[in-house]
Amino acid sequence: MKKTPKIIVITLLLLVSTLRSSISNQTQENEWHIFLLMGQSNMAGYGELLPQDTIPVKGIYKIPTIGTGDFVWEPAAHPLHNRLKSDRFSLGLPFAKQYMKDHPNVKVGLIPVAWGGAGIDRLKKGTDTYNDALAKAEFAQKKGKIKGILWHQGESDSITEELAEGYEGKLHQLIADLRADLNIPDLPFIVGNLAEFYGTSEEHNTPERARRINQVKSVLRSLPEKVENTGFVESSGCTSIDHHNVHFDRQSYITLGERYAAQYKKITK
């Protein structure tokens, strides 16, 4: 019995490997990885918009926050949110661009549903905001997989003692509700810390307010220790755009978006 020449065997193996790689890439190119963007104004974005920011980013799509009819996918550009006039440059697209570097053959879908000034009571299960997010997520699941939720919120829950005291229980319950309603028990949930400069302006720097701000920050920081498949993003080194010392500037949103992507990679590797 003749032996197959080694060169032919090697050639066949290379052809099989190339074919498998091609099929894998084609499969990945048809995949959509979808993320919900939830919270208040620092998720909606308050950074300066430059002319190039309004150009859609290839491979990234969004469902408009406020639409005129049925849900649709649109090419994503800043501002991602269109609920308030203050919605501008945000962390969502920097996150998606960084995420695509780790997943170069997929499309990223974003569901921007944040609301500037909203406390967690305005975002939890049973509210119109929550129902809207859920409806959009269910629509999005026809296109691809919900891969995670990005959350930046808590400033409004530092206003009173009652709100700060109840924040942890409400946040943990919100995560459980979203996972149950989306039927994804281990859905990753990433939170960002309130700004280091928040609480330093004249309107927010009373000892009582500073203590409540730190209480909310502590809830966010300790989340990964208490709820599985969650991550925490630090806001160190970020700077403010406004004299109220509440919102991040454009570069800080880029930094935060990249940190969210790094944290997501860390808890899902």
PDB file of C-alpha atoms in Angstrom:
ATOM      1  CA  MET A   1       0.000   0.000   0.000  1.00  0.00           C
ATOM      2  CA  LYS A   2       1.425   3.351  -1.096  1.00  0.00           C
ATOM      3  CA  LYS A   3       1.962   6.031   1.513  1.00  0.00           C
ATOM      4  CA  THR A   4       0.525   9.497   0.859  1.00  0.00           C
ATOM      5  CA  PRO A   5       3.396  11.910   0.256  1.00  0.00           C
ATOM      6  CA  LYS A   6       4.038  14.149   3.277  1.00  0.00           C
ATOM      7  CA  ILE A   7       3.657  17.321   1.184  1.00  0.00           C
ATOM      8  CA  ILE A   8       0.121  16.336   0.197  1.00  0.00           C
ATOM      9  CA  VAL A   9      -0.845  15.610   3.807  1.00  0.00           C
ATOM     10  CA  ILE A  10       0.502  18.972   4.934  1.00  0.00           C
ATOM     11  CA  THR A  11      -1.332  20.741   2.093  1.00  0.00           C
ATOM     12  CA  LEU A  12      -4.617  19.053   2.982  1.00  0.00           C
ATOM     13  CA  LEU A  13      -4.219  19.954   6.670  1.00  0.00           C
ATOM     14  CA  LEU A  14      -3.564  23.587   5.750  1.00  0.00           C
ATOM     15  CA  LEU A  15      -6.649  23.657   3.513  1.00  0.00           C
ATOM     16  CA  VAL A  16      -8.840  22.198   6.267  1.00  0.00           C
ATOM     17  CA  SER A  17      -7.463  24.684   8.783  1.00  0.00           C
ATOM     18  CA  THR A  18      -8.080  27.610   6.430  1.00  0.00           C
ATOM     19  CA  LEU A  19     -11.621  26.416   5.708  1.00  0.00           C
ATOM     20  CA  ARG A  20     -12.410  26.058   9.410  1.00  0.00           C
ATOM     21  CA  SER A  21     -11.019  29.537  10.109  1.00  0.00           C
ATOM     22  CA  SER A  22     -13.072  31.002   7.262  1.00  0.00           C
ATOM     23  CA  ILE A  23     -16.279  29.369   8.499  1.00  0.00           C
ATOM     24  CA  SER A  24     -15.554  30.533  12.054  1.00  0.00           C
ATOM     25  CA  ASN A  25     -14.977  34.122  10.920  1.00  0.00           C
ATOM     26  CA  GLN A  26     -18.154  34.110   8.819  1.00  0.00           C
ATOM     27  CA  THR A  27     -20.120  32.837  11.826  1.00  0.00           C
ATOM     28  CA  GLN A  28     -18.667  35.514  14.087  1.00  0.00           C
ATOM     29  CA  GLU A  29     -19.393  38.237  11.535  1.00  0.00           C
ATOM     30  CA  ASN A  30     -23.070  37.306  11.756  1.00  0.00           C
ATOM     31  CA  GLU A  31     -23.035  37.551  15.559  1.00  0.00           C
ATOM     32  CA  TRP A  32     -24.393  40.562  17.403  1.00  0.00           C
ATOM     33  CA  HIS A  33     -23.233  41.250  20.953  1.00  0.00           C
ATOM     34  CA  ILE A  34     -25.681  43.561  22.672  1.00  0.00           C
ATOM     35  CA  PHE A  35     -25.301  45.766  25.741  1.00  0.00           C
ATOM     36  CA  LEU A  36     -27.788  47.848  27.716  1.00  0.00           C
ATOM     37  CA  LEU A  37     -26.601  51.283  28.854  1.00  0.00           C
ATOM     38  CA  MET A  38     -28.453  52.219  32.037  1.00  0.00           C
ATOM     39  CA  GLY A  39     -28.247  54.942  34.669  1.00  0.00           C
ATOM     40  CA  GLN A  40     -28.452  58.715  34.747  1.00  0.00           C
ATOM     41  CA  SER A  41     -26.632  61.644  33.105  1.00  0.00           C
ATOM     42  CA  ASN A  42     -23.082  60.299  33.359  1.00  0.00           C
ATOM     43  CA  MET A  43     -24.218  57.259  31.371  1.00  0.00           C
ATOM     44  CA  ALA A  44     -26.235  59.351  28.936  1.00  0.00           C
ATOM     45  CA  GLY A  45     -23.120  61.489  28.501  1.00  0.00           C
ATOM     46  CA  TYR A  46     -22.337  65.125  29.096  1.00  0.00           C
ATOM     47  CA  GLY A  47     -19.011  65.490  27.307  1.00  0.00           C
ATOM     48  CA  GLU A  48     -18.195  67.982  24.582  1.00  0.00           C
ATOM     49  CA  LEU A  49     -19.199  66.848  21.096  1.00  0.00           C
ATOM     50  CA  LEU A  50     -16.614  67.301  18.335  1.00  0.00           C
ATOM     51  CA  PRO A  51     -17.564  67.179  14.631  1.00  0.00           C
ATOM     52  CA  GLN A  52     -16.047  63.720  14.137  1.00  0.00           C
ATOM     53  CA  ASP A  53     -18.078  62.311  17.041  1.00  0.00           C
ATOM     54  CA  THR A  54     -21.279  62.476  14.984  1.00  0.00           C
ATOM     55  CA  ILE A  55     -19.883  60.103  12.343  1.00  0.00           C
ATOM     56  CA  PRO A  56     -21.238  56.531  12.797  1.00  0.00           C
ATOM     57  CA  VAL A  57     -18.728  53.911  13.909  1.00  0.00           C
ATOM     58  CA  LYS A  58     -18.494  50.893  11.609  1.00  0.00           C
ATOM     59  CA  GLY A  59     -19.859  47.701  13.124  1.00  0.00           C
ATOM     60  CA  ILE A  60     -21.658  49.409  16.023  1.00  0.00           C
ATOM     61  CA  TYR A  61     -25.421  49.979  16.079  1.00  0.00           C
ATOM     62  CA  LYS A  62     -28.002  51.390  18.481  1.00  0.00           C
ATOM     63  CA  ILE A  63     -31.712  51.420  19.142  1.00  0.00           C
ATOM     64  CA  PRO A  64     -32.730  55.096  19.551  1.00  0.00           C
ATOM     65  CA  THR A  65     -33.650  56.000  23.115  1.00  0.00           C
ATOM     66  CA  ILE A  66     -36.649  57.949  21.843  1.00  0.00           C
ATOM     67  CA  GLY A  67     -38.044  56.761  18.504  1.00  0.00           C
ATOM     68  CA  THR A  68     -40.996  57.636  16.324  1.00  0.00           C
ATOM     69  CA  GLY A  69     -42.416  54.160  15.805  1.00  0.00           C
ATOM     70  CA  ASP A  70     -41.294  50.553  15.937  1.00  0.00           C
ATOM     71  CA  PHE A  71     -37.853  49.759  17.327  1.00  0.00           C
ATOM     72  CA  VAL A  72     -35.088  49.918  14.713  1.00  0.00           C
ATOM     73  CA  TRP A  73     -31.323  49.523  14.574  1.00  0.00           C
ATOM     74  CA  GLU A  74     -29.325  52.556  13.446  1.00  0.00           C
ATOM     75  CA  PRO A  75     -25.580  53.073  12.909  1.00  0.00           C
ATOM     76  CA  ALA A  76     -24.211  54.346  16.223  1.00  0.00           C
ATOM     77  CA  ALA A  77     -22.716  57.796  16.664  1.00  0.00           C
ATOM     78  CA  HIS A  78     -22.658  60.377  19.444  1.00  0.00           C
ATOM     79  CA  PRO A  79     -24.904  61.289  21.073  1.00  0.00           C
ATOM     80  CA  LEU A  80     -26.089  57.736  21.757  1.00  0.00           C
ATOM     81  CA  HIS A  81     -28.997  58.996  23.867  1.00  0.00           C
ATOM     82  CA  ASN A  82     -31.592  61.443  22.569  1.00  0.00           C
ATOM     83  CA  ARG A  83     -33.858  61.796  25.591  1.00  0.00           C
ATOM     84  CA  LEU A  84     -32.588  65.171  26.839  1.00  0.00           C
ATOM     85  CA  LYS A  85     -30.879  68.131  25.159  1.00  0.00           C
ATOM     86  CA  SER A  86     -27.949  67.592  27.535  1.00  0.00           C
ATOM     87  CA  ASP A  87     -27.224  64.105  26.133  1.00  0.00           C
ATOM     88  CA  ARG A  88     -23.866  64.385  24.375  1.00  0.00           C
ATOM     89  CA  PHE A  89     -20.572  62.460  24.311  1.00  0.00           C
ATOM     90  CA  SER A  90     -20.748  59.349  26.513  1.00  0.00           C
ATOM     91  CA  LEU A  91     -18.825  56.238  27.517  1.00  0.00           C
ATOM     92  CA  GLY A  92     -20.943  53.786  25.509  1.00  0.00           C
ATOM     93  CA  LEU A  93     -19.156  54.107  22.167  1.00  0.00           C
ATOM     94  CA  PRO A  94     -15.632  54.119  23.658  1.00  0.00           C
ATOM     95  CA  PHE A  95     -16.650  50.892  25.432  1.00  0.00           C
ATOM     96  CA  ALA A  96     -17.969  49.342  22.216  1.00  0.00           C
ATOM     97  CA  LYS A  97     -14.879  50.331  20.216  1.00  0.00           C
ATOM     98  CA  GLN A  98     -12.600  48.776  22.825  1.00  0.00           C
ATOM     99  CA  TYR A  99     -14.808  45.681  23.028  1.00  0.00           C
ATOM    100  CA  MET A 100     -14.515  45.205  19.251  1.00  0.00           C
ATOM    101  CA  LYS A 101     -10.720  45.081  19.562  1.00  0.00           C
ATOM    102  CA  ASP A 102     -11.185  41.899  21.599  1.00  0.00           C
ATOM    103  CA  HIS A 103     -14.022  40.650  19.340  1.00  0.00           C
ATOM    104  CA  PRO A 104     -13.047  41.930  15.873  1.00  0.00           C
ATOM    105  CA  ASN A 105     -15.499  39.815  13.901  1.00  0.00           C
ATOM    106  CA  VAL A 106     -18.741  40.678  15.687  1.00  0.00           C
ATOM    107  CA  LYS A 107     -21.187  43.551  15.505  1.00  0.00           C
ATOM    108  CA  VAL A 108     -22.000  45.446  18.681  1.00  0.00           C
ATOM    109  CA  GLY A 109     -25.540  46.588  19.460  1.00  0.00           C
ATOM    110  CA  LEU A 110     -26.149  49.264  22.092  1.00  0.00           C
ATOM    111  CA  ILE A 111     -29.430  49.946  23.891  1.00  0.00           C
ATOM    112  CA  PRO A 112     -29.114  53.443  25.434  1.00  0.00           C
ATOM    113  CA  VAL A 113     -31.849  53.879  28.052  1.00  0.00           C
ATOM    114  CA  ALA A 114     -30.252  56.158  30.683  1.00  0.00           C
ATOM    115  CA  TRP A 115     -32.119  59.198  31.994  1.00  0.00           C
ATOM    116  CA  GLY A 116     -30.343  62.298  33.290  1.00  0.00           C
ATOM    117  CA  GLY A 117     -31.190  63.109  36.897  1.00  0.00           C
ATOM    118  CA  ALA A 118     -32.981  59.811  37.506  1.00  0.00           C
ATOM    119  CA  GLY A 119     -32.729  58.162  40.888  1.00  0.00           C
ATOM    120  CA  ILE A 120     -32.871  54.382  41.049  1.00  0.00           C
ATOM    121  CA  ASP A 121     -36.571  54.508  41.960  1.00  0.00           C
ATOM    122  CA  ARG A 122     -37.212  55.922  38.484  1.00  0.00           C
ATOM    123  CA  LEU A 123     -35.282  53.089  36.846  1.00  0.00           C
ATOM    124  CA  LYS A 124     -36.293  49.987  38.799  1.00  0.00           C
ATOM    125  CA  LYS A 125     -38.750  47.253  37.844  1.00  0.00           C
ATOM    126  CA  GLY A 126     -42.299  48.493  37.397  1.00  0.00           C
ATOM    127  CA  THR A 127     -41.330  51.905  36.025  1.00  0.00           C
ATOM    128  CA  ASP A 128     -41.852  53.033  32.429  1.00  0.00           C
ATOM    129  CA  THR A 129     -38.066  53.322  32.040  1.00  0.00           C
ATOM    130  CA  TYR A 130     -37.509  49.723  33.104  1.00  0.00           C
ATOM    131  CA  ASN A 131     -40.337  48.466  30.892  1.00  0.00           C
ATOM    132  CA  ASP A 132     -38.904  50.366  27.922  1.00  0.00           C
ATOM    133  CA  ALA A 133     -35.456  48.870  28.508  1.00  0.00           C
ATOM    134  CA  LEU A 134     -36.923  45.395  28.748  1.00  0.00           C
ATOM    135  CA  ALA A 135     -38.986  45.788  25.573  1.00  0.00           C
ATOM    136  CA  LYS A 136     -35.946  46.982  23.638  1.00  0.00           C
ATOM    137  CA  ALA A 137     -33.835  44.129  25.017  1.00  0.00           C
ATOM    138  CA  GLU A 138     -36.440  41.590  23.932  1.00  0.00           C
ATOM    139  CA  PHE A 139     -36.499  43.157  20.457  1.00  0.00           C
ATOM    140  CA  ALA A 140     -32.691  43.079  20.364  1.00  0.00           C
ATOM    141  CA  GLN A 141     -32.597  39.374  21.217  1.00  0.00           C
ATOM    142  CA  LYS A 142     -34.064  38.670  17.778  1.00  0.00           C
ATOM    143  CA  LYS A 143     -30.817  39.990  16.330  1.00  0.00           C
ATOM    144  CA  GLY A 144     -28.237  38.695  18.798  1.00  0.00           C
ATOM    145  CA  LYS A 145     -27.275  37.956  22.387  1.00  0.00           C
ATOM    146  CA  ILE A 146     -27.541  40.289  25.356  1.00  0.00           C
ATOM    147  CA  LYS A 147     -23.970  40.141  26.663  1.00  0.00           C
ATOM    148  CA  GLY A 148     -24.068  42.617  29.523  1.00  0.00           C
ATOM    149  CA  ILE A 149     -25.405  45.720  31.236  1.00  0.00           C
ATOM    150  CA  LEU A 150     -23.357  48.863  31.863  1.00  0.00           C
ATOM    151  CA  TRP A 151     -24.552  51.001  34.782  1.00  0.00           C
ATOM    152  CA  HIS A 152     -23.501  54.471  35.898  1.00  0.00           C
ATOM    153  CA  GLN A 153     -25.853  55.993  38.443  1.00  0.00           C
ATOM    154  CA  GLY A 154     -26.146  56.991  42.077  1.00  0.00           C
ATOM    155  CA  GLU A 155     -25.646  60.738  42.267  1.00  0.00           C
ATOM    156  CA  SER A 156     -29.369  61.353  42.757  1.00  0.00           C
ATOM    157  CA  ASP A 157     -29.551  58.734  45.495  1.00  0.00           C
ATOM    158  CA  SER A 158     -27.125  60.681  47.661  1.00  0.00           C
ATOM    159  CA  ILE A 159     -29.598  63.549  48.116  1.00  0.00           C
ATOM    160  CA  THR A 160     -31.325  62.222  51.245  1.00  0.00           C
ATOM    161  CA  GLU A 161     -30.499  59.834  54.054  1.00  0.00           C
ATOM    162  CA  GLU A 162     -33.399  57.568  53.132  1.00  0.00           C
ATOM    163  CA  LEU A 163     -32.289  57.264  49.511  1.00  0.00           C
ATOM    164  CA  ALA A 164     -28.664  56.538  50.418  1.00  0.00           C
ATOM    165  CA  GLU A 165     -29.658  53.956  53.025  1.00  0.00           C
ATOM    166  CA  GLY A 166     -31.904  52.102  50.583  1.00  0.00           C
ATOM    167  CA  TYR A 167     -29.589  52.224  47.589  1.00  0.00           C
ATOM    168  CA  GLU A 168     -27.799  48.898  48.017  1.00  0.00           C
ATOM    169  CA  GLY A 169     -30.964  46.823  48.361  1.00  0.00           C
ATOM    170  CA  LYS A 170     -32.542  48.512  45.353  1.00  0.00           C
ATOM    171  CA  LEU A 171     -29.451  48.029  43.180  1.00  0.00           C
ATOM    172  CA  HIS A 172     -29.126  44.344  44.066  1.00  0.00           C
ATOM    173  CA  GLN A 173     -32.841  43.840  43.395  1.00  0.00           C
ATOM    174  CA  LEU A 174     -32.614  45.623  40.040  1.00  0.00           C
ATOM    175  CA  ILE A 175     -29.830  43.284  38.931  1.00  0.00           C
ATOM    176  CA  ALA A 176     -31.851  40.234  40.003  1.00  0.00           C
ATOM    177  CA  ASP A 177     -34.959  41.535  38.227  1.00  0.00           C
ATOM    178  CA  LEU A 178     -33.159  42.216  34.948  1.00  0.00           C
ATOM    179  CA  ARG A 179     -31.507  38.801  34.949  1.00  0.00           C
ATOM    180  CA  ALA A 180     -34.808  37.088  35.684  1.00  0.00           C
ATOM    181  CA  ASP A 181     -36.849  39.046  33.135  1.00  0.00           C
ATOM    182  CA  LEU A 182     -34.233  38.557  30.412  1.00  0.00           C
ATOM    183  CA  ASN A 183     -33.818  34.894  31.425  1.00  0.00           C
ATOM    184  CA  ILE A 184     -30.043  35.291  31.680  1.00  0.00           C
ATOM    185  CA  PRO A 185     -29.196  34.314  35.280  1.00  0.00           C
ATOM    186  CA  ASP A 186     -25.486  35.120  35.002  1.00  0.00           C
ATOM    187  CA  LEU A 187     -25.757  38.273  32.881  1.00  0.00           C
ATOM    188  CA  PRO A 188     -22.674  40.456  33.561  1.00  0.00           C
ATOM    189  CA  PHE A 189     -23.461  43.779  35.233  1.00  0.00           C
ATOM    190  CA  ILE A 190     -20.725  46.446  35.360  1.00  0.00           C
ATOM    191  CA  VAL A 191     -21.008  49.571  37.504  1.00  0.00           C
ATOM    192  CA  GLY A 192     -18.882  52.704  37.491  1.00  0.00           C
ATOM    193  CA  ASN A 193     -17.932  54.711  40.528  1.00  0.00           C
ATOM    194  CA  LEU A 194     -19.239  58.224  41.068  1.00  0.00           C
ATOM    195  CA  ALA A 195     -16.685  60.859  40.198  1.00  0.00           C
ATOM    196  CA  GLU A 196     -13.951  61.585  42.718  1.00  0.00           C
ATOM    197  CA  PHE A 197     -14.782  65.282  42.291  1.00  0.00           C
ATOM    198  CA  TYR A 198     -18.481  64.773  42.995  1.00  0.00           C
ATOM    199  CA  GLY A 199     -19.272  66.404  46.327  1.00  0.00           C
ATOM    200  CA  THR A 200     -16.548  69.052  46.139  1.00  0.00           C
ATOM    201  CA  SER A 201     -18.626  71.948  44.766  1.00  0.00           C
ATOM    202  CA  GLU A 202     -20.272  74.473  47.076  1.00  0.00           C
ATOM    203  CA  GLU A 203     -23.731  72.967  46.508  1.00  0.00           C
ATOM    204  CA  HIS A 204     -22.668  69.412  47.403  1.00  0.00           C
ATOM    205  CA  ASN A 205     -19.834  69.720  49.916  1.00  0.00           C
ATOM    206  CA  THR A 206     -21.684  69.712  53.229  1.00  0.00           C
ATOM    207  CA  PRO A 207     -20.444  66.991  55.618  1.00  0.00           C
ATOM    208  CA  GLU A 208     -23.834  65.228  55.472  1.00  0.00           C
ATOM    209  CA  ARG A 209     -23.912  65.157  51.668  1.00  0.00           C
ATOM    210  CA  ALA A 210     -20.293  64.036  51.455  1.00  0.00           C
ATOM    211  CA  ARG A 211     -21.058  61.156  53.819  1.00  0.00           C
ATOM    212  CA  ARG A 212     -24.037  60.044  51.722  1.00  0.00           C
ATOM    213  CA  ILE A 213     -21.997  60.265  48.521  1.00  0.00           C
ATOM    214  CA  ASN A 214     -19.344  58.049  50.087  1.00  0.00           C
ATOM    215  CA  GLN A 215     -22.064  55.656  51.213  1.00  0.00           C
ATOM    216  CA  VAL A 216     -23.300  55.259  47.627  1.00  0.00           C
ATOM    217  CA  LYS A 217     -19.724  54.862  46.412  1.00  0.00           C
ATOM    218  CA  SER A 218     -19.192  52.113  48.979  1.00  0.00           C
ATOM    219  CA  VAL A 219     -22.254  50.264  47.665  1.00  0.00           C
ATOM    220  CA  LEU A 220     -20.915  50.405  44.118  1.00  0.00           C
ATOM    221  CA  ARG A 221     -17.384  49.375  45.086  1.00  0.00           C
ATOM    222  CA  SER A 222     -18.530  46.399  47.155  1.00  0.00           C
ATOM    223  CA  LEU A 223     -20.931  45.053  44.521  1.00  0.00           C
ATOM    224  CA  PRO A 224     -18.561  42.367  43.122  1.00  0.00           C
ATOM    225  CA  GLU A 225     -18.080  40.981  46.638  1.00  0.00           C
ATOM    226  CA  LYS A 226     -21.819  40.546  47.123  1.00  0.00           C
ATOM    227  CA  VAL A 227     -23.319  39.768  43.706  1.00  0.00           C
ATOM    228  CA  GLU A 228     -21.808  37.248  41.279  1.00  0.00           C
ATOM    229  CA  ASN A 229     -20.804  38.222  37.737  1.00  0.00           C
ATOM    230  CA  THR A 230     -20.626  41.909  38.510  1.00  0.00           C
ATOM    231  CA  GLY A 231     -17.746  44.328  38.058  1.00  0.00           C
ATOM    232  CA  PHE A 232     -16.679  47.704  39.381  1.00  0.00           C
ATOM    233  CA  VAL A 233     -14.952  50.493  37.442  1.00  0.00           C
ATOM    234  CA  GLU A 234     -12.975  53.123  39.320  1.00  0.00           C
ATOM    235  CA  SER A 235     -13.217  56.813  38.331  1.00  0.00           C
ATOM    236  CA  SER A 236      -9.756  57.814  39.546  1.00  0.00           C
ATOM    237  CA  GLY A 237      -7.940  60.388  37.432  1.00  0.00           C
ATOM    238  CA  CYS A 238     -11.085  61.587  35.667  1.00  0.00           C
ATOM    239  CA  THR A 239     -11.903  65.281  35.396  1.00  0.00           C
ATOM    240  CA  SER A 240     -15.063  67.377  35.268  1.00  0.00           C
ATOM    241  CA  ILE A 241     -16.608  69.447  32.510  1.00  0.00           C
ATOM    242  CA  ASP A 242     -18.866  71.631  34.676  1.00  0.00           C
ATOM    243  CA  HIS A 243     -18.537  73.929  37.676  1.00  0.00           C
ATOM    244  CA  HIS A 244     -21.023  71.761  39.573  1.00  0.00           C
ATOM    245  CA  ASN A 245     -18.382  68.990  39.632  1.00  0.00           C
ATOM    246  CA  VAL A 246     -20.955  66.343  38.687  1.00  0.00           C
ATOM    247  CA  HIS A 247     -20.199  65.327  35.093  1.00  0.00           C
ATOM    248  CA  PHE A 248     -17.093  63.953  33.411  1.00  0.00           C
ATOM    249  CA  ASP A 249     -15.431  65.597  30.436  1.00  0.00           C
ATOM    250  CA  ARG A 250     -14.972  64.039  27.006  1.00  0.00           C
ATOM    251  CA  GLN A 251     -11.583  62.408  27.643  1.00  0.00           C
ATOM    252  CA  SER A 252     -12.816  60.978  30.936  1.00  0.00           C
ATOM    253  CA  TYR A 253     -15.714  59.267  29.177  1.00  0.00           C
ATOM    254  CA  ILE A 254     -13.218  57.664  26.806  1.00  0.00           C
ATOM    255  CA  THR A 255     -11.168  56.495  29.780  1.00  0.00           C
ATOM    256  CA  LEU A 256     -14.245  55.136  31.541  1.00  0.00           C
ATOM    257  CA  GLY A 257     -15.494  53.328  28.442  1.00  0.00           C
ATOM    258  CA  GLU A 258     -12.156  51.567  28.076  1.00  0.00           C
ATOM    259  CA  ARG A 259     -12.170  50.678  31.784  1.00  0.00           C
ATOM    260  CA  TYR A 260     -15.665  49.199  31.470  1.00  0.00           C
ATOM    261  CA  ALA A 261     -14.412  47.050  28.580  1.00  0.00           C
ATOM    262  CA  ALA A 262     -11.387  45.915  30.609  1.00  0.00           C
ATOM    263  CA  GLN A 263     -13.567  45.064  33.584  1.00  0.00           C
ATOM    264  CA  TYR A 264     -16.013  43.168  31.370  1.00  0.00           C
ATOM    265  CA  LYS A 265     -13.130  41.176  29.906  1.00  0.00           C
ATOM    266  CA  LYS A 266     -11.838  40.437  33.394  1.00  0.00           C
ATOM    267  CA  ILE A 267     -15.081  38.962  34.761  1.00  0.00           C
ATOM    268  CA  THR A 268     -15.982  37.039  31.600  1.00  0.00           C
ATOM    269  CA  LYS A 269     -12.621  35.575  30.593  1.00  0.00           C
TER     270      LYS A 269
END
